[in-house]
Tab-separated table of C-alpha atoms and ligand atoms in Angstrom:
chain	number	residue	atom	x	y	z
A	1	UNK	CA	13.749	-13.991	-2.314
A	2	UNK	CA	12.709	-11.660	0.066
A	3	UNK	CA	9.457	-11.811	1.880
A	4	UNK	CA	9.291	-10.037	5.202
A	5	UNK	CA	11.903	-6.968	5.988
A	6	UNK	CA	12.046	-5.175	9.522
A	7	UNK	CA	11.909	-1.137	8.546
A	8	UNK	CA	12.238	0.589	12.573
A	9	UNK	CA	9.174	-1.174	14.199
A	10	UNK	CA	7.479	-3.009	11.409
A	11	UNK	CA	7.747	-5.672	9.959
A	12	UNK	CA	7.357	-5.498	5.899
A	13	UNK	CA	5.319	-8.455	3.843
A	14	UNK	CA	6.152	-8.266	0.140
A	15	UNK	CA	4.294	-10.511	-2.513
A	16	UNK	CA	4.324	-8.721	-5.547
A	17	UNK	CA	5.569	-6.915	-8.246
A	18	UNK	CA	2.440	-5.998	-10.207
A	19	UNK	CA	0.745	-2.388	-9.646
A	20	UNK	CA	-2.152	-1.206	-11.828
A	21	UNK	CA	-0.549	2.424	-11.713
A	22	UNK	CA	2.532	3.553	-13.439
A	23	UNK	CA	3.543	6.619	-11.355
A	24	UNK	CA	6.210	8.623	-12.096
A	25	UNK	CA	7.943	8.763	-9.226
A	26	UNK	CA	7.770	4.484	-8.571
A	27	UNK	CA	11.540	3.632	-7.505
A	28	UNK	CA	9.570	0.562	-10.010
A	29	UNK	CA	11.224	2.942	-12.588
A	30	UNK	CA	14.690	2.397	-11.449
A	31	UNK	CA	16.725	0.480	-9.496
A	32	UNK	CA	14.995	-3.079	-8.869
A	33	UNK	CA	16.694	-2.939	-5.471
A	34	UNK	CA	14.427	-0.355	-3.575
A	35	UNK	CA	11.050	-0.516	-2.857
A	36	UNK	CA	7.959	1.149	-4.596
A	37	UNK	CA	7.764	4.787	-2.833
A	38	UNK	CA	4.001	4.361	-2.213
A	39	UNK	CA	4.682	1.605	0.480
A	40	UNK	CA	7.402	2.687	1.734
A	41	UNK	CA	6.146	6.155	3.967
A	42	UNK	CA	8.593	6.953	6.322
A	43	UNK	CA	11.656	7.305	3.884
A	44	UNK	CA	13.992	4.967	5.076
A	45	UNK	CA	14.680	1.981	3.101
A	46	UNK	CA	18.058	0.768	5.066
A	47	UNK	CA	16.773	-2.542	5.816
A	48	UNK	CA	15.175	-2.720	2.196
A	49	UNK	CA	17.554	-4.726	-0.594
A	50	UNK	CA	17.163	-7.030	-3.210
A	51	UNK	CA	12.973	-6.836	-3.272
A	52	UNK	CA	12.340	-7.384	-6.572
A	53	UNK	CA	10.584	-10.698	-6.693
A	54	UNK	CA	11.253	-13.508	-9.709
A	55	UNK	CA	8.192	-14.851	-8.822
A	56	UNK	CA	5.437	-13.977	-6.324
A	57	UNK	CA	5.480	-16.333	-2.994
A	58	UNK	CA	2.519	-18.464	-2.182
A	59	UNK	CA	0.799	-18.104	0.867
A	60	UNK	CA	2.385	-21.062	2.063
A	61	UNK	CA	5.574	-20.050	1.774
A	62	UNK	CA	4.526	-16.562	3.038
A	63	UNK	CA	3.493	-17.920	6.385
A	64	UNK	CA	6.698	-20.080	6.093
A	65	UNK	CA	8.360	-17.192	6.421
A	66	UNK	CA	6.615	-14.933	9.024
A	67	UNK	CA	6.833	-18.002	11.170
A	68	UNK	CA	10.744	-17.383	11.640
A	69	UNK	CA	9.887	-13.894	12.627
A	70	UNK	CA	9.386	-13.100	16.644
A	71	UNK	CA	5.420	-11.367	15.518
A	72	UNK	CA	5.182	-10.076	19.173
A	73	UNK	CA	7.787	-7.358	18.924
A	74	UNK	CA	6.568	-5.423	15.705
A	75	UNK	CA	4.157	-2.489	16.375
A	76	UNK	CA	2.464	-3.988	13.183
A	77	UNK	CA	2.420	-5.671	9.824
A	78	UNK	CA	2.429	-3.985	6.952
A	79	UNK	CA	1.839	-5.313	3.428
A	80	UNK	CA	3.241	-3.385	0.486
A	81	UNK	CA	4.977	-5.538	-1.910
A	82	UNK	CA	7.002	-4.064	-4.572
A	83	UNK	CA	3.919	-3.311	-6.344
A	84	UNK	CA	0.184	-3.282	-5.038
A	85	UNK	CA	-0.278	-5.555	-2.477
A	86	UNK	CA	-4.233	-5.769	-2.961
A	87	UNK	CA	-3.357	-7.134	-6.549
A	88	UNK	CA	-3.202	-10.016	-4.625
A	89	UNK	CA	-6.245	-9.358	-2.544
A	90	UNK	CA	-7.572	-12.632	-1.715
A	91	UNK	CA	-4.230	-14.025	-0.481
A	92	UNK	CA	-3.180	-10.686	1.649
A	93	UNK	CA	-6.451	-11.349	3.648
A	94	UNK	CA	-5.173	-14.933	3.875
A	95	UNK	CA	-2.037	-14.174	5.253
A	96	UNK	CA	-4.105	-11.343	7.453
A	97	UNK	CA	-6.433	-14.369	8.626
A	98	UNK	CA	-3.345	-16.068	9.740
A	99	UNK	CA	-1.837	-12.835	11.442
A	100	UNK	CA	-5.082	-11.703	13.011
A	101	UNK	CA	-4.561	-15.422	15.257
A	102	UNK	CA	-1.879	-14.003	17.029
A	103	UNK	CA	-2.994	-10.841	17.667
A	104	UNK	CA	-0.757	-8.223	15.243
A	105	UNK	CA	-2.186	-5.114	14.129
A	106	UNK	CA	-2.000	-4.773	9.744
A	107	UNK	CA	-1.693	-2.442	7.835
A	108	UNK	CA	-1.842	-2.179	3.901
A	109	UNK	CA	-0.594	0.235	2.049
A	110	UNK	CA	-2.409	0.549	-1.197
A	111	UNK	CA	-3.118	2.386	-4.798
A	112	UNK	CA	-6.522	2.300	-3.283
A	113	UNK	CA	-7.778	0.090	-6.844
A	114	UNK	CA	-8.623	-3.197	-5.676
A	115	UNK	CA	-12.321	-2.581	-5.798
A	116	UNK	CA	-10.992	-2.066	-9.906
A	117	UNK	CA	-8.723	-4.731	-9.950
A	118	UNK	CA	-11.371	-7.473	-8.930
A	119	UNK	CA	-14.157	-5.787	-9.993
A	120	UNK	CA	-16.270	-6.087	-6.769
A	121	UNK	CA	-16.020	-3.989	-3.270
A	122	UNK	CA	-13.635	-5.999	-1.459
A	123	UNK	CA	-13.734	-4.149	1.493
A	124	UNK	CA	-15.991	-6.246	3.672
A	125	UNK	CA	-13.571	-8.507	3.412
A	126	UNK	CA	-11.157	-5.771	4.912
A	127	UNK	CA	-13.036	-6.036	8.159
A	128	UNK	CA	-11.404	-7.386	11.322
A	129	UNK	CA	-8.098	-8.010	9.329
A	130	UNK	CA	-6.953	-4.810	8.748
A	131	UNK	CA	-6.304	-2.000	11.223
A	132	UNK	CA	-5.211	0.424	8.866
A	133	UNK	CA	-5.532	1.240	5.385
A	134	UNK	CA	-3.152	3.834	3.475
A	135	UNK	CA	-4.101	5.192	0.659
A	136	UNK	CA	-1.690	7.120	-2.038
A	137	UNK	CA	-4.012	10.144	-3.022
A	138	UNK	CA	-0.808	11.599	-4.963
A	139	UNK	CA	-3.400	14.380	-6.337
A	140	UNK	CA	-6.029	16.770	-5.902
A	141	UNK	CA	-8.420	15.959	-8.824
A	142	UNK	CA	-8.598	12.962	-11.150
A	143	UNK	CA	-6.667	14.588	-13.882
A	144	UNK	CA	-3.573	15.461	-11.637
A	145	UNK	CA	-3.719	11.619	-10.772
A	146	UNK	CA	-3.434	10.288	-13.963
A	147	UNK	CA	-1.224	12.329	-15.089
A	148	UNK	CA	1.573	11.723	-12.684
A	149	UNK	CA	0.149	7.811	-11.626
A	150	UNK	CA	-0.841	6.641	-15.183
A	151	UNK	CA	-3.675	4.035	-13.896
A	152	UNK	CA	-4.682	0.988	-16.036
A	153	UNK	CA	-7.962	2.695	-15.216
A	154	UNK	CA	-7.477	6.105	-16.105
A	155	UNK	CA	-8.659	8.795	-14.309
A	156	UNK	CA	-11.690	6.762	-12.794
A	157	UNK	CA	-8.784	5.388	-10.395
A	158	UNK	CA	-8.990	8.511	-8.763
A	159	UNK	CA	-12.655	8.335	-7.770
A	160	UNK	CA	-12.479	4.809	-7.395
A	161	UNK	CA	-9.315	5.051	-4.243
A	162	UNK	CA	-11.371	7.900	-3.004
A	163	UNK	CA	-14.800	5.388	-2.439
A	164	UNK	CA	-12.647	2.363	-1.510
A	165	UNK	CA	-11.394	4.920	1.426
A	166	UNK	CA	-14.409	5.739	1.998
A	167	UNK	CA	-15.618	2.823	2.125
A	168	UNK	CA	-13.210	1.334	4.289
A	169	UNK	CA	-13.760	4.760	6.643
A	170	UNK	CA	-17.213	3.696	7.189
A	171	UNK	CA	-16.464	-0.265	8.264
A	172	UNK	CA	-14.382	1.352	10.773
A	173	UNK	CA	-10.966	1.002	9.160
A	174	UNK	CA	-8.451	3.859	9.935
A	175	UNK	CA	-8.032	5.175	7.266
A	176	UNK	CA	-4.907	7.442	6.142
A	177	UNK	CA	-4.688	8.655	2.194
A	178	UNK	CA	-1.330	10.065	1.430
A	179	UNK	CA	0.321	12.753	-0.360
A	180	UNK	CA	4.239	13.280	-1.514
A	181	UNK	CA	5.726	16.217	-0.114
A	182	UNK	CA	6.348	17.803	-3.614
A	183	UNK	CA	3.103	19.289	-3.672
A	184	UNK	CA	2.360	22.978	-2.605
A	185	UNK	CA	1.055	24.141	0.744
A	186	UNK	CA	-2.389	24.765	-1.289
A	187	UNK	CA	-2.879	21.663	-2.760
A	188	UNK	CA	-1.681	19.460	0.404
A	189	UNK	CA	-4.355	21.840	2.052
A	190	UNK	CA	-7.218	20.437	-0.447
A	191	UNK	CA	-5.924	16.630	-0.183
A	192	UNK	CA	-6.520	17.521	3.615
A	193	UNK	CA	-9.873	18.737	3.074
A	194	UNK	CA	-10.560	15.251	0.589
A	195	UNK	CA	-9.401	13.049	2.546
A	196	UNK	CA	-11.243	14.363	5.296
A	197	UNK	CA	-14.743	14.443	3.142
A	198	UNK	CA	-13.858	10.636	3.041
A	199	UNK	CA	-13.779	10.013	6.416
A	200	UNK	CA	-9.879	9.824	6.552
A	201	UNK	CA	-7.087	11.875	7.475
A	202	UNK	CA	-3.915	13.004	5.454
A	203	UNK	CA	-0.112	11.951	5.982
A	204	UNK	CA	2.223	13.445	3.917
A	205	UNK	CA	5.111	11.406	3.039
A	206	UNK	CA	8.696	12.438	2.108
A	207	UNK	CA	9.771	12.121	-1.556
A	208	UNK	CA	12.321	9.692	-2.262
A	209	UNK	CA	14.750	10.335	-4.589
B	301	SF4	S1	1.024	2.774	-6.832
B	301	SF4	FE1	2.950	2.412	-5.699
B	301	SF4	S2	3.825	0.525	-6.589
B	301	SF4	FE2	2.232	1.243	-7.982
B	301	SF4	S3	3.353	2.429	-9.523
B	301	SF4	FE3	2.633	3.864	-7.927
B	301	SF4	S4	4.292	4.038	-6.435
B	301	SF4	FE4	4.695	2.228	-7.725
């Protein structure tokens, strides 16, 4: 089972399969060996294999496992699972709790649905555990959304990632919401302008195929 990864300067946490989205474009949807395209921005999986998970690691044996790891030379810690990381809110800010002690910076990269998934606004919690919050916008209006991400929520997802950035914008969070590169210069031009009007900035991230 595979926990943490190195990908360039990061180090990767994974703890779970389990997304509330369906998207289209999920590497989910194909080979169990590569990792969910929302996590993974930058495009290179090289040092990602085998990341399906049979079952989801306790927090013990997550810790377990970033104790082997040298923490000092990563630029940060990012938690992505194979799924959505925040499905598993209360033990990523565990893990973050433990992390924060020795000074790493975190990031999560996230659907942006936990305030759905555990139907309160978790992101007080978010404060002084994580540096930086991605967000996969994947659309420029809630119907685009759903159609390519096919939320548990339907298209109140979309509004729902949008106020979680927000949110998390406002408690001082950087926050980043995302876009595929498959999208037209127009429309990557509006996600700019959204994610801006939510007190974050836009990355666009390569398409993996
Ligand atoms: S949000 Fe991420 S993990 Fe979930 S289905 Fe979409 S790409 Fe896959």
């Amino acid at each position: 089972m595979i926990i943490s990864y190195e990908l360039g300067n990061s180090l990767y946490i994974n703890l779970t399969n389990r997304c509330s989205n369906a998207c289209e474009f999920c590497l989910r949807n194909g080979e169990k060996d590569l990792g969910a395209e929302h996590w993974n921005t930058d495009g290179d999986l090289s040092g990602a294999s085998a990341l399906w998970l049979e079952r989801e690691p306790d927090v013990d044996e997550i810790i377990a496992d970033l104790r082997t790891r040298e923490l000092s030379k990563y630029d940060e810690v990012v938690f992505c699972g194979f799924g959505e990381p925040f499905t598993r809110f209360d033990d990523c800010a565990a893990v973050a709790n433990r992390l924060k002690r020795c000074g790493v910076k975190i990031r999560v990269n996230t659907n942006g649905q936990a305030n759905l998934i555990h139907g309160r606004d978790v992101t007080g919690e978010m404060v002084g555990l994580f540096d930086v919050v991605s967000i996969s916008l994947n659309g420029k209006n809630a119907e685009e959304y759903q159609r390519v991400c096919h939320s548990d929520y339907g298209e109140a997802a979309y509004d729902a990632l949008l106020d979680f950035g927000q949110k998390c914008a406002e408690k001082g969070m950087k926050t980043v919401f995302t876009v595929v590169d498959l999208m037209s210069e127009e429309d990557i031009k509006l996600c700019g302008e959204i994610a801006a009007a939510h007190g974050g900035t836009l990355r666009v991230r390569k398409y993996i195929e």
